[in-house]
PDB file of C-alpha atoms in Angstrom:
ATOM      1  CA  UNK A   1      81.500  15.283  22.589  1.00 97.00           C
ATOM      2  CA  UNK A   2      79.425  14.469  25.650  1.00 97.00           C
ATOM      3  CA  UNK A   3      80.868  13.986  29.127  1.00 96.00           C
ATOM      4  CA  UNK A   4      80.449  10.168  29.093  1.00 96.00           C
ATOM      5  CA  UNK A   5      82.426  10.041  25.835  1.00 97.00           C
ATOM      6  CA  UNK A   6      85.114  12.368  27.173  1.00 97.00           C
ATOM      7  CA  UNK A   7      85.259  10.529  30.504  1.00 94.00           C
ATOM      8  CA  UNK A   8      86.166   7.324  28.677  1.00 95.00           C
ATOM      9  CA  UNK A   9      89.130   9.144  27.106  1.00 96.00           C
ATOM     10  CA  UNK A  10      90.170  10.555  30.473  1.00 95.00           C
ATOM     11  CA  UNK A  11      90.001   7.175  32.178  1.00 92.00           C
ATOM     12  CA  UNK A  12      92.250   5.849  29.400  1.00 93.00           C
ATOM     13  CA  UNK A  13      94.836   8.495  30.338  1.00 93.00           C
ATOM     14  CA  UNK A  14      94.008  11.574  28.233  1.00 96.00           C
ATOM     15  CA  UNK A  15      93.367  15.033  29.656  1.00 97.00           C
ATOM     16  CA  UNK A  16      89.968  16.473  28.714  1.00 97.00           C
ATOM     17  CA  UNK A  17      88.450  19.930  28.874  1.00 97.00           C
ATOM     18  CA  UNK A  18      85.401  21.933  27.889  1.00 97.00           C
ATOM     19  CA  UNK A  19      85.664  24.573  25.193  1.00 97.00           C
ATOM     20  CA  UNK A  20      83.948  26.933  27.657  1.00 95.00           C
ATOM     21  CA  UNK A  21      86.762  26.523  30.208  1.00 95.00           C
ATOM     22  CA  UNK A  22      89.952  28.607  30.324  1.00 95.00           C
ATOM     23  CA  UNK A  23      92.747  26.923  28.371  1.00 93.00           C
ATOM     24  CA  UNK A  24      94.674  26.263  31.605  1.00 94.00           C
ATOM     25  CA  UNK A  25      91.876  24.126  33.099  1.00 96.00           C
ATOM     26  CA  UNK A  26      91.659  20.405  32.321  1.00 97.00           C
ATOM     27  CA  UNK A  27      90.221  17.275  33.882  1.00 96.00           C
ATOM     28  CA  UNK A  28      92.281  14.130  34.366  1.00 96.00           C
ATOM     29  CA  UNK A  29      91.770  10.830  36.129  1.00 93.00           C
ATOM     30  CA  UNK A  30      94.437   9.659  38.543  1.00 90.00           C
ATOM     31  CA  UNK A  31      95.152   6.154  39.761  1.00 85.00           C
ATOM     32  CA  UNK A  32      95.177   7.328  43.334  1.00 77.00           C
ATOM     33  CA  UNK A  33      96.123   4.479  45.656  1.00 77.00           C
ATOM     34  CA  UNK A  34      94.772   1.810  43.293  1.00 76.00           C
ATOM     35  CA  UNK A  35      95.709   0.549  39.863  1.00 78.00           C
ATOM     36  CA  UNK A  36      92.856   1.990  37.756  1.00 77.00           C
ATOM     37  CA  UNK A  37      92.189   5.647  37.052  1.00 81.00           C
ATOM     38  CA  UNK A  38      89.272   6.367  39.355  1.00 85.00           C
ATOM     39  CA  UNK A  39      90.027   9.715  41.010  1.00 90.00           C
ATOM     40  CA  UNK A  40      88.986  12.761  38.980  1.00 92.00           C
ATOM     41  CA  UNK A  41      91.287  15.763  39.329  1.00 94.00           C
ATOM     42  CA  UNK A  42      91.169  19.307  38.010  1.00 95.00           C
ATOM     43  CA  UNK A  43      94.374  20.792  36.682  1.00 96.00           C
ATOM     44  CA  UNK A  44      94.449  24.596  36.868  1.00 95.00           C
ATOM     45  CA  UNK A  45      97.811  25.647  35.487  1.00 94.00           C
ATOM     46  CA  UNK A  46     100.285  23.779  37.699  1.00 94.00           C
ATOM     47  CA  UNK A  47      97.820  23.117  40.558  1.00 96.00           C
ATOM     48  CA  UNK A  48      96.128  19.696  40.709  1.00 94.00           C
ATOM     49  CA  UNK A  49      93.148  19.168  43.030  1.00 94.00           C
ATOM     50  CA  UNK A  50      90.616  16.393  43.495  1.00 92.00           C
ATOM     51  CA  UNK A  51      87.282  17.399  41.943  1.00 92.00           C
ATOM     52  CA  UNK A  52      84.672  18.512  44.474  1.00 93.00           C
ATOM     53  CA  UNK A  53      80.947  18.942  43.909  1.00 90.00           C
ATOM     54  CA  UNK A  54      81.482  22.713  43.857  1.00 91.00           C
ATOM     55  CA  UNK A  55      83.967  22.363  40.965  1.00 89.00           C
ATOM     56  CA  UNK A  56      81.893  20.147  38.718  1.00 86.00           C
ATOM     57  CA  UNK A  57      78.158  20.655  38.389  1.00 90.00           C
ATOM     58  CA  UNK A  58      75.199  19.832  36.183  1.00 92.00           C
ATOM     59  CA  UNK A  59      76.482  22.101  33.414  1.00 93.00           C
ATOM     60  CA  UNK A  60      79.585  19.911  33.038  1.00 94.00           C
ATOM     61  CA  UNK A  61      77.597  16.669  33.027  1.00 93.00           C
ATOM     62  CA  UNK A  62      75.196  17.898  30.330  1.00 96.00           C
ATOM     63  CA  UNK A  63      77.662  19.901  28.185  1.00 97.00           C
ATOM     64  CA  UNK A  64      78.326  18.840  24.601  1.00 97.00           C
ATOM     65  CA  UNK A  65      81.591  20.797  24.194  1.00 97.00           C
ATOM     66  CA  UNK A  66      84.028  18.328  25.758  1.00 98.00           C
ATOM     67  CA  UNK A  67      87.239  17.546  23.899  1.00 97.00           C
ATOM     68  CA  UNK A  68      90.640  16.035  24.413  1.00 97.00           C
ATOM     69  CA  UNK A  69      93.029  18.680  25.761  1.00 94.00           C
TER      70      UNK A  69
END
């Protein structure tokens, strides 16, 4: 699926990932300080970090291999 399709799943609470990524890497959306999931976070094994522009580039936005983790 495309990133916009996968993002909708993630904002609903599901973890998503690309087939091209290692199996330990997923993308989630966190509520942060608010009540809606608006903060994108990368999960690498047990480490969770806020997504930075160096983590998520054009290849991720245009990829067609997104799926629910």
